[in-house]
XYZ file of C-alpha atoms in Angstrom:
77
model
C 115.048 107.170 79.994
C 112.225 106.880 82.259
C 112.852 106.627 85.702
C 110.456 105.027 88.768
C 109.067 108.241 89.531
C 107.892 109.485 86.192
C 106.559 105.872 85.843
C 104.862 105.756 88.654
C 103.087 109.684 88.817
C 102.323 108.936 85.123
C 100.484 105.382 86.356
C 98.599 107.883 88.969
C 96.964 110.483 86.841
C 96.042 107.340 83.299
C 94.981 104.867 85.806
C 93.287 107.320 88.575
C 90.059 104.953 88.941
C 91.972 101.987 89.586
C 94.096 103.452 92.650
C 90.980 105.335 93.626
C 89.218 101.610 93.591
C 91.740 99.623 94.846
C 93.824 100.060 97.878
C 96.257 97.550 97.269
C 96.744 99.006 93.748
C 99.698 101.217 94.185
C 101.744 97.672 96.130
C 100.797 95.829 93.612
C 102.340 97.755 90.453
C 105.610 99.106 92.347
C 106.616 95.007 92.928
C 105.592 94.495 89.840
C 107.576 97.017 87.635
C 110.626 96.271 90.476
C 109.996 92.308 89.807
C 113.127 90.799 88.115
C 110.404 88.626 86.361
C 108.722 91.210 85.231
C 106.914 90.036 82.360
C 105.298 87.552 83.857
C 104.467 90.097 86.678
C 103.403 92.617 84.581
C 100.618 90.149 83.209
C 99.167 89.391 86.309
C 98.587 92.795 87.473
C 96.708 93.263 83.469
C 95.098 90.072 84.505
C 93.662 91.068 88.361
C 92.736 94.155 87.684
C 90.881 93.643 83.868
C 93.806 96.215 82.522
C 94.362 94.205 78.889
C 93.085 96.838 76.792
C 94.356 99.976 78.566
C 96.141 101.806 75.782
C 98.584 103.752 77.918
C 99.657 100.257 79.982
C 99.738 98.888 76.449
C 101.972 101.819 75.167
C 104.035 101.401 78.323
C 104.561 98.119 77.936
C 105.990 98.640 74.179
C 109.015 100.953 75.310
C 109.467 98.827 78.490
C 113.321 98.679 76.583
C 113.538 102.071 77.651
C 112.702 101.958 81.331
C 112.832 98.560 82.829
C 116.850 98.278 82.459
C 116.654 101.460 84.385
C 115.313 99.634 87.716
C 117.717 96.559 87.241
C 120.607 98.290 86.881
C 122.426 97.070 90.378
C 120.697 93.518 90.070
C 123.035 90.687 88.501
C 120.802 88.059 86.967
């Protein structure tokens, strides 16, 4: 399993121009991937930031499975 950390160092170092570029970037993506809706959320942060064809995001978002349980784990939905 993946946890946030990994996730989140990982997003760092394949998507360095994007937090370099954007300020808000880093916000943004931890709500997002924290976001009990998080499909929805996941394609408005692709959306904003012109991220559709990123192959890691896309890669990411294949094994979500693996990960994304991992941050709802406490939440009852």
């Amino acid at each position: 399993l993946y946890c946030t950390s990994q996730i989140l160092n990982r997003c760092k170092e394949n998507l360095a121009n994007i937090y370099s570029g954007c300020a808000s970037f880093e916000e943004e993506f931890g709500v997002c991937i924290n976001e009990p809706i998080f499909e929805s959320s996941w394609k408005k942060i692709l959306d904003k930031y012109d991220l559709d064809d990123n192959l890691w995001l896309q890669s990411l978002y294949r094994i979500r499975q693996r990960w994304v349980p991992v941050y709802f784990k406490d939440v009852f939905c």
